[in-house]
mmCIF file of C-alpha atoms and ligand atoms in Angstrom:
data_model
loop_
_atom_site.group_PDB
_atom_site.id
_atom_site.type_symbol
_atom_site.label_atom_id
_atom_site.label_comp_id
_atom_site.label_asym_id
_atom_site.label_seq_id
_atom_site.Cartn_x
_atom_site.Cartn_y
_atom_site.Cartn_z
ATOM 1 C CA UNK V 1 99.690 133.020 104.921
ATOM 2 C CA UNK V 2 103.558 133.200 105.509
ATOM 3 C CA UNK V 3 105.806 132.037 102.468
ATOM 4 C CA UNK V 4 107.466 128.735 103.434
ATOM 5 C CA UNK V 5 110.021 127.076 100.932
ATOM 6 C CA UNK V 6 110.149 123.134 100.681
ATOM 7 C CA UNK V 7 113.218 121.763 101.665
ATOM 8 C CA UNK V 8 114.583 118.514 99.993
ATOM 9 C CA UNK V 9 113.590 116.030 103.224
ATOM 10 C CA UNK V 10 114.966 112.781 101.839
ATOM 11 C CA UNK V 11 115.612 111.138 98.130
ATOM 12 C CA UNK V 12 114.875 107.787 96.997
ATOM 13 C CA UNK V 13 116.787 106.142 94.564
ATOM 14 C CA UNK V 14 115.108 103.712 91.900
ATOM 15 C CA UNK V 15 115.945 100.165 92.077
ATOM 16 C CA UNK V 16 115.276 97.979 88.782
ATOM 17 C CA UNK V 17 113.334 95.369 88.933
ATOM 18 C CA UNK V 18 110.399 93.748 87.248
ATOM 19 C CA UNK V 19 106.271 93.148 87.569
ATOM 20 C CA UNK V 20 103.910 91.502 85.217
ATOM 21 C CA UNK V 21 105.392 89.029 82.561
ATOM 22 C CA UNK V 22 108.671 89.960 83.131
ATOM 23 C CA UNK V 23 107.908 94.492 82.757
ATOM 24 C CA UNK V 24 111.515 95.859 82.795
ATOM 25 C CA UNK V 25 110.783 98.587 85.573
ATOM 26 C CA UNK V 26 112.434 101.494 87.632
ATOM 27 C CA UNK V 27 110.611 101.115 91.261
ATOM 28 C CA UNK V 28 111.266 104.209 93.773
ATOM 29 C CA UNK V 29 109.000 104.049 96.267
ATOM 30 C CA UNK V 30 109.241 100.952 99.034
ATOM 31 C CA UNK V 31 106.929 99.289 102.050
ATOM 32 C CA UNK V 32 109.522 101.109 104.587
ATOM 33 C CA UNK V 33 108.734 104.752 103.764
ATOM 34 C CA UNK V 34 104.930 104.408 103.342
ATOM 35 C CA UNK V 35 104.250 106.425 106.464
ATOM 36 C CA UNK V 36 106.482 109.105 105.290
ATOM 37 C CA UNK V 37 104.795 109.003 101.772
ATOM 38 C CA UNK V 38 101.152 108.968 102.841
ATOM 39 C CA UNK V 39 99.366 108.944 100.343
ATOM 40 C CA UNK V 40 101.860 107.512 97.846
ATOM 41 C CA UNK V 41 102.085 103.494 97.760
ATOM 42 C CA UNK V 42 104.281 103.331 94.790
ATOM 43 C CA UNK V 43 105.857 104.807 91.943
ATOM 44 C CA UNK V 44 107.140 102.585 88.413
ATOM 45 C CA UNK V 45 108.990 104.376 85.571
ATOM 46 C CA UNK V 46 108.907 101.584 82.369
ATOM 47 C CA UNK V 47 111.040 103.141 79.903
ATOM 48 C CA UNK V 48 112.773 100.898 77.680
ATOM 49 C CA UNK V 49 113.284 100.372 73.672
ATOM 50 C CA UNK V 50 113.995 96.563 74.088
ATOM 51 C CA UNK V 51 110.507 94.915 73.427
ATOM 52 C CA UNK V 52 111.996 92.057 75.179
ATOM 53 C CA UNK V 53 111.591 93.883 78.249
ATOM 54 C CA UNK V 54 108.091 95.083 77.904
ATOM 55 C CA UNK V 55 105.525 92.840 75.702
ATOM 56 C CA UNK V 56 105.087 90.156 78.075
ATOM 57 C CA UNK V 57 102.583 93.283 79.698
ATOM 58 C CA UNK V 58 100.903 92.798 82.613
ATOM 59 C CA UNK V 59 98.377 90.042 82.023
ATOM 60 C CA UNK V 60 95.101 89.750 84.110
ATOM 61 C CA UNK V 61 95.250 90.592 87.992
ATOM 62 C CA UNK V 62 93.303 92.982 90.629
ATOM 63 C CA UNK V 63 93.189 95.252 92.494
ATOM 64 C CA UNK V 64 91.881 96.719 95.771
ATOM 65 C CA UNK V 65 91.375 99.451 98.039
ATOM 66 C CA UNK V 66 93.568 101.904 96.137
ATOM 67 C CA UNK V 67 93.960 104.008 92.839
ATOM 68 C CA UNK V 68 96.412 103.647 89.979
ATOM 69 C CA UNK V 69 97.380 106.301 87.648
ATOM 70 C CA UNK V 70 99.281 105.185 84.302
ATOM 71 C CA UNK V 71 100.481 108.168 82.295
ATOM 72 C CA UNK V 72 102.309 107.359 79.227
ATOM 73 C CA UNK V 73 105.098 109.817 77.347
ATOM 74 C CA UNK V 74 105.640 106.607 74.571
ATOM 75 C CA UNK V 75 104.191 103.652 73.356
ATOM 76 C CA UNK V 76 100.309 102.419 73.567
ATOM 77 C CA UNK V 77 99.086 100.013 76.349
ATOM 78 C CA UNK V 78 95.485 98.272 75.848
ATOM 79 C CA UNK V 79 93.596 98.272 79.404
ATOM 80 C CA UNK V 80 90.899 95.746 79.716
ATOM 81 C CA UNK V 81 88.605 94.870 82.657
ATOM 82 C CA UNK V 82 86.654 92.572 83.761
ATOM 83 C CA UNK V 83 83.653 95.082 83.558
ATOM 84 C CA UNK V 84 84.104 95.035 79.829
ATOM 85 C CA UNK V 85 86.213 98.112 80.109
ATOM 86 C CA UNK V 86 88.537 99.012 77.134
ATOM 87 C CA UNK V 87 91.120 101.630 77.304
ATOM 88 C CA UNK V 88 93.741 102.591 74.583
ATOM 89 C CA UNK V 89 96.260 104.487 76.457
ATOM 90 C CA UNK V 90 98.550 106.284 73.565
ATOM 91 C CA UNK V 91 101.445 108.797 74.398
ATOM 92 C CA UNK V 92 100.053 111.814 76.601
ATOM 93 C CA UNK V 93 96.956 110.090 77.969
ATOM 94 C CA UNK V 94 96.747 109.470 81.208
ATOM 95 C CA UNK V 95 94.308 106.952 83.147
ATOM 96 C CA UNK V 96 92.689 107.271 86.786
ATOM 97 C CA UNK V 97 91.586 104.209 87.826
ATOM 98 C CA UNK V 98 89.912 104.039 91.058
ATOM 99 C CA UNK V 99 89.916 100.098 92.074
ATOM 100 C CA UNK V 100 88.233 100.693 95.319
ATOM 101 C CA UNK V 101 86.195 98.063 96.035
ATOM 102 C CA UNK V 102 87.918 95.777 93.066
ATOM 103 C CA UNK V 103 89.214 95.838 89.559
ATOM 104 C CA UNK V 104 90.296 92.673 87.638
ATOM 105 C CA UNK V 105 91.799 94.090 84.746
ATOM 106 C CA UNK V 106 95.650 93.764 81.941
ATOM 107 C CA UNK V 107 97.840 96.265 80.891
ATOM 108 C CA UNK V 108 98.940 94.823 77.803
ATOM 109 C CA UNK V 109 101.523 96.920 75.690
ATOM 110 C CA UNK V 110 100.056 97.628 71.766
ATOM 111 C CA UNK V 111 103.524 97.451 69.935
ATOM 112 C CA UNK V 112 105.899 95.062 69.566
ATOM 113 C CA UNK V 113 108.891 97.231 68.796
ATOM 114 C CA UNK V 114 109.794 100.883 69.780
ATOM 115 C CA UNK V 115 109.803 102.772 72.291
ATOM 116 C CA UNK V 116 107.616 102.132 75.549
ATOM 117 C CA UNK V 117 107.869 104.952 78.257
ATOM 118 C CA UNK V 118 105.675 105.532 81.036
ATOM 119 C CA UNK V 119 104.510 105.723 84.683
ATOM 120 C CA UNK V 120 102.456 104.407 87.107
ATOM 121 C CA UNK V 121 101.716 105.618 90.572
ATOM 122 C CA UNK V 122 99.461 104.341 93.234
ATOM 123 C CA UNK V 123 98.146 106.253 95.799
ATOM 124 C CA UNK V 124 96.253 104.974 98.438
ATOM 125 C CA UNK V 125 92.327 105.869 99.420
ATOM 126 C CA UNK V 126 90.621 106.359 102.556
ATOM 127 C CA UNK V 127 88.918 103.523 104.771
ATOM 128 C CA UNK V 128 85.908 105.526 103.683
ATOM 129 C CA UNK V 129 85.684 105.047 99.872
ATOM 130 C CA UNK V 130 87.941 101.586 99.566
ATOM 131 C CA UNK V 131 84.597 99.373 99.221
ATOM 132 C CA UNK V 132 82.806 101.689 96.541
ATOM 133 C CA UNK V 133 82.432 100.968 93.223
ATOM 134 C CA UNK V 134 85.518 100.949 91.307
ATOM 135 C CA UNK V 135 85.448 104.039 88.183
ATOM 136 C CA UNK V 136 87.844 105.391 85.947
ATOM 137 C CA UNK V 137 88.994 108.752 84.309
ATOM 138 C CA UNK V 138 90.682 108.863 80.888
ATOM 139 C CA UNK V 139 92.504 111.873 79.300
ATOM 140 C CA UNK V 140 93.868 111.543 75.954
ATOM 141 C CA UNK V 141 96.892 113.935 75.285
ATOM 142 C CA UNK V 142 94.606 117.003 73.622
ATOM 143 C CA UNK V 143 92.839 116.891 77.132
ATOM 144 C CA UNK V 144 95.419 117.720 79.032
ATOM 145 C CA UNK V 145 96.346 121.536 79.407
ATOM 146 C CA UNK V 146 100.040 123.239 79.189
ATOM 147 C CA UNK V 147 101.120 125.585 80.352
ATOM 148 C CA UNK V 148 103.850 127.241 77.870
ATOM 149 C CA UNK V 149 107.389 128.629 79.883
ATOM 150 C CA UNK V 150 110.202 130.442 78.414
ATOM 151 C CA UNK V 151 112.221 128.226 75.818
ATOM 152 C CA UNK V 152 110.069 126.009 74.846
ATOM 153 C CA UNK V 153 109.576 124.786 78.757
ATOM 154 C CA UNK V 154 106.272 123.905 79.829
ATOM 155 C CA UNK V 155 104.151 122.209 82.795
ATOM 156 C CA UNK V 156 101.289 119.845 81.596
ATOM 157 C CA UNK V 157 98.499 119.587 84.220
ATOM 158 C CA UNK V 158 97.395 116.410 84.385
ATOM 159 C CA UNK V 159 95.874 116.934 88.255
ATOM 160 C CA UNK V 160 94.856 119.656 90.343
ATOM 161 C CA UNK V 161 95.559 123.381 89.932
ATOM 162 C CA UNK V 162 98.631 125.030 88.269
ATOM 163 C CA UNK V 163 99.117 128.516 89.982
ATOM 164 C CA UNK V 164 101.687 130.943 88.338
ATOM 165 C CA UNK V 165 101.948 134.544 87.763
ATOM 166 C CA UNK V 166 99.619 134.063 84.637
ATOM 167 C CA UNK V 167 96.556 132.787 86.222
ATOM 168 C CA UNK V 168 95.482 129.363 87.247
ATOM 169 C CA UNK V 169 95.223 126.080 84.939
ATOM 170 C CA UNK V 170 93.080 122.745 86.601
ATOM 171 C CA UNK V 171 94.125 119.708 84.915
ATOM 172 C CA UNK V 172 90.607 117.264 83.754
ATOM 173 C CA UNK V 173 91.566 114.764 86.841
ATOM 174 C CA UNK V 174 88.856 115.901 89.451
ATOM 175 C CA UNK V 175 86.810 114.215 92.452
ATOM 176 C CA UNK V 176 90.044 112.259 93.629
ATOM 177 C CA UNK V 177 89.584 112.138 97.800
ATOM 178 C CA UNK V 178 93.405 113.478 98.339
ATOM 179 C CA UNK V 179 93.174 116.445 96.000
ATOM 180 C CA UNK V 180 95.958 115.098 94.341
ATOM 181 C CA UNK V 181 98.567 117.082 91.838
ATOM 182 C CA UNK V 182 100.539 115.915 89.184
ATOM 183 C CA UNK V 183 102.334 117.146 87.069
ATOM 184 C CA UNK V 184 104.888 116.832 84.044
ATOM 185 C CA UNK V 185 107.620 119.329 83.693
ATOM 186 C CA UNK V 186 110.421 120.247 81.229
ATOM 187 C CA UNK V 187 112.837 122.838 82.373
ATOM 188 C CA UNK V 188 115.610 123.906 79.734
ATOM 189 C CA UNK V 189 118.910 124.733 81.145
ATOM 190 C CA UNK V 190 119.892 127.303 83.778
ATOM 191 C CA UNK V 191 115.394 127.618 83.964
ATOM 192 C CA UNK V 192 113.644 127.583 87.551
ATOM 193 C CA UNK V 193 110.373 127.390 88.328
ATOM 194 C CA UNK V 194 107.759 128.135 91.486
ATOM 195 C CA UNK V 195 105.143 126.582 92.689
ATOM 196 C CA UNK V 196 102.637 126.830 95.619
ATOM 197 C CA UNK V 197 101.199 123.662 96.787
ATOM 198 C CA UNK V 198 98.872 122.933 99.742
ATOM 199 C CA UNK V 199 100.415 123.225 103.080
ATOM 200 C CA UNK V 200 99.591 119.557 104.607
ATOM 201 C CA UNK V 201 100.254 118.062 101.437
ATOM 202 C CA UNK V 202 102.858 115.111 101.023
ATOM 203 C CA UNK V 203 105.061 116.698 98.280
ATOM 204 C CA UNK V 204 107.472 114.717 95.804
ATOM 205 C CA UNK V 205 109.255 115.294 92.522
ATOM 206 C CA UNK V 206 110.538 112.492 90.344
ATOM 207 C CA UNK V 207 113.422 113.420 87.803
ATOM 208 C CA UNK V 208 112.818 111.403 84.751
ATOM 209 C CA UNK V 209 115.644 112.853 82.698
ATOM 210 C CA UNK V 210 118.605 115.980 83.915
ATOM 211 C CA UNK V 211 119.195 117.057 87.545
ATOM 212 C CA UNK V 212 117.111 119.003 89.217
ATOM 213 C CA UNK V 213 117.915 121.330 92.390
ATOM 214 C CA UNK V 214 115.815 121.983 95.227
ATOM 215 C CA UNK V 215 115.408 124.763 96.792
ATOM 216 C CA UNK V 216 119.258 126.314 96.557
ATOM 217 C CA UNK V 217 120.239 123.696 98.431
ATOM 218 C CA UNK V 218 123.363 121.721 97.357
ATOM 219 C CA UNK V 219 121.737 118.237 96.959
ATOM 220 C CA UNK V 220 120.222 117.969 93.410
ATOM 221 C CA UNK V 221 117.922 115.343 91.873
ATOM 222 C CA UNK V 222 119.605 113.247 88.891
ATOM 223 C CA UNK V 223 117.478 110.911 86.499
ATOM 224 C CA UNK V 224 115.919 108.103 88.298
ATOM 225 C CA UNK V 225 115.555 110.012 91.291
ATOM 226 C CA UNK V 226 112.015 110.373 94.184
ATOM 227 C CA UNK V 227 112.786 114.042 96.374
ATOM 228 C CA UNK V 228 110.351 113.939 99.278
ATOM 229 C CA UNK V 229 110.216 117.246 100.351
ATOM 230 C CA UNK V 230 109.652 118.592 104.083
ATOM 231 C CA UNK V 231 106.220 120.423 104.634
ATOM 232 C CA UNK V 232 105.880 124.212 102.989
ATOM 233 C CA UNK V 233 103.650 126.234 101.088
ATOM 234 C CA UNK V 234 105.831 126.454 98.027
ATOM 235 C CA UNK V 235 108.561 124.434 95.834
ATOM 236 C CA UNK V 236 110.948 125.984 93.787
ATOM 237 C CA UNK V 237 113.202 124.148 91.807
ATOM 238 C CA UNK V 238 116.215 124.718 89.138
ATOM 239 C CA UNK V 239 118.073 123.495 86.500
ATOM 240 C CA UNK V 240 121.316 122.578 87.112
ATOM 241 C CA UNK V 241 122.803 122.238 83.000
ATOM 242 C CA UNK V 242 120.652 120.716 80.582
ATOM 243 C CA UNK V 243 117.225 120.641 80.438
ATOM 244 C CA UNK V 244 115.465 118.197 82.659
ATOM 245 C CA UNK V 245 112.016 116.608 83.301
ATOM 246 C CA UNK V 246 110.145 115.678 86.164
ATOM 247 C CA UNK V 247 107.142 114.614 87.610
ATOM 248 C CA UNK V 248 105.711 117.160 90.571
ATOM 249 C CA UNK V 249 102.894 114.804 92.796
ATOM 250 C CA UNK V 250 101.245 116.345 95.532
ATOM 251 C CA UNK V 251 98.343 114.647 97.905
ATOM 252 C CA UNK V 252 96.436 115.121 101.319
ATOM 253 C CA UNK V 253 98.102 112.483 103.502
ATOM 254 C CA UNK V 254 95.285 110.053 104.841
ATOM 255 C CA UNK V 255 96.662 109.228 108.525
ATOM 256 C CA UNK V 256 95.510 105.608 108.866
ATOM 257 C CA UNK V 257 97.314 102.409 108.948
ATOM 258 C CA UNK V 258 98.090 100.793 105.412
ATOM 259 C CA UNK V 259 98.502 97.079 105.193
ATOM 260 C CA UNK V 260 99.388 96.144 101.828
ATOM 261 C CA UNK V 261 100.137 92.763 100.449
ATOM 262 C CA UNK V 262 100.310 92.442 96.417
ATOM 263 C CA UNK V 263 97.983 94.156 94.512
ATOM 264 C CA UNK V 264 95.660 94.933 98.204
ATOM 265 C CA UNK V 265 95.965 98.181 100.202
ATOM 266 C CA UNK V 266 94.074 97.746 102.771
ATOM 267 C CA UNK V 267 93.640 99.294 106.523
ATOM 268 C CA UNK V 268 93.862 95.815 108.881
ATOM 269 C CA UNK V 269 95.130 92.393 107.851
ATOM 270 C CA UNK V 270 91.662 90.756 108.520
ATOM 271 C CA UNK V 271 90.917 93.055 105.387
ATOM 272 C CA UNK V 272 93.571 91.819 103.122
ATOM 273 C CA UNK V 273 93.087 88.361 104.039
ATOM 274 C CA UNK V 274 89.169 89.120 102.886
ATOM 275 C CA UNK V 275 90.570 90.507 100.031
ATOM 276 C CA UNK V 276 92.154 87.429 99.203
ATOM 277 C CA UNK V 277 89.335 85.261 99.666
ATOM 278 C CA UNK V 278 87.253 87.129 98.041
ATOM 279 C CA UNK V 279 89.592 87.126 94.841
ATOM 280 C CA UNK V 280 89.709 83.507 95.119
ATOM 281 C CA UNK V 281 85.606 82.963 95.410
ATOM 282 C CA UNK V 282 84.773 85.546 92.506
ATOM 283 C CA UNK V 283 84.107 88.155 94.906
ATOM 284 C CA UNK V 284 86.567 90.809 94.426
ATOM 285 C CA UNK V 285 84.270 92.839 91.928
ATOM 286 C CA UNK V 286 80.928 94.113 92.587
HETATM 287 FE FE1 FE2 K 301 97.070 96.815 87.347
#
């Protein structure tokens, strides 16, 4: 297979704004680039030291048709459902919850001062597997692999495989239907990095902290920042200064029409509308 560098396609800068009870958030990805982004629906950075702008959480609410991935780098949230579901997401753990069919469920932050910083990224499922049962995967941070660079650098595999010139690492996530990556990098200064990703993939790197440049080209990613890259086989990506960190996210684009309203990603309207209704009559959840 021939060698074929991702270009930087497009960036998307995050706007502030806020969800739950009044969640202090950075939002980069928006309704108007959802065909572009297939699978990606969304992407929240909370990262804040104010508790003011975090412990109002995100009290009770569904979900449908989708999956949502919170990974945390500070703070605790408590996750509850209304399976009877409890989660204790601490710093490094990530959860994979796949709401299909539907998940009632709160996010509700576990401190009340300090530091909360984290993520959460939806990405959308297929027609085929939004009405099964909803499930979940939960990594605490000694589950997650990484994979040591020069300097003190490193790549933790949270999803999918890591391939470098040492071998290959597979992060725990498994049996998601668009064989998703994700990772979280730190690059010290003046460091670059490669790495090979799947051909048809959608491609994008989020730059949490430092700039970031892609591919040579002059255009770098600063803190804050969603690169969606143009299709390739491989990204590589440098420092420009000080050390940076970023999210790489990778997934098999799905190719059908999203409707999305709230907390419902759905194919067709009649669908959401159902969705609706059947929040309303206790019929969300299996
Ligand atoms: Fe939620």
């Amino acid at each position: 297979m021939t060698k074929k560098t991702r270009k930087l396609a497009d960036i998307i800068t995050a706007f502030g704004t806020s969800d739950g009870s009044g969640v202090k958030l950075k939002r980069c990805i928006s309704r108007r680039r959802q065909d572009l982004l297939d699978p990606f629906i969304l992407l929240d950075e909370f990262c804040t030291d104010n508790p003011d702008d975090y412990i109002g959480g995100f009290p009770e609410h569904p979900h449908r048709g989708f999956e949502t991935v919170t990974y945390m780098l500070a703070g605790a949230m408590r996750h509850r459902d209304h399976m009877g579901n409890e989660g204790h997401l601490k710093p490094g753990s990530v959860q994979w919850m796949t709401a299909a069919h539907g998940v009632i469920h709160s996010e509700m932050p576990e401190q009340e001062q300090g530091r909360l910083h984290g993520f959460q990224l939806w990405i959308n499922l297929p027609a085929s597997e939004k009405m099964k049962p909803p499930h979940y995967q939960e990594f605490g941070a000694e589950m997650i692999p990484v994979v040591p660079l020069a300097d003190g650098a490193y790549v933790k595999v949270i999803a999918g495989e890591f391939i470098s010139d040492s071998g290959k690492v597979t992060g725990p996530v498994t049996g998601v239907a668009t064989r998703p990556l994700y990772f979280d990098v730190l690059l010290t200064e003046g460091q670059d990095i490669h790495i090979p990703v799947g051909e048809q993939q959608t491609v994008l790197i989020y730059v949490y902290e430092g700039d970031l440049n892609v591919d040579d080209s002059d255009n770098s990613l600063t803190e804050g920042q969603l690169g969606l890259l143009m299709p390739g086989t491989d990204i590589e990506l440098k420092t420009r200064g000080y050390d940076c960190r970023f999210l790489v996210l990778a997934a098999s684009p799905i190719g059908e029409p999203v409707v999305q309203s709230g907390p419902f990603v759905m194919n067709t309207h009649e669908e959401i509308e159902q969705a609706f209704r059947d929040y309303r009559d206790g019929r969300l959840t299996l």
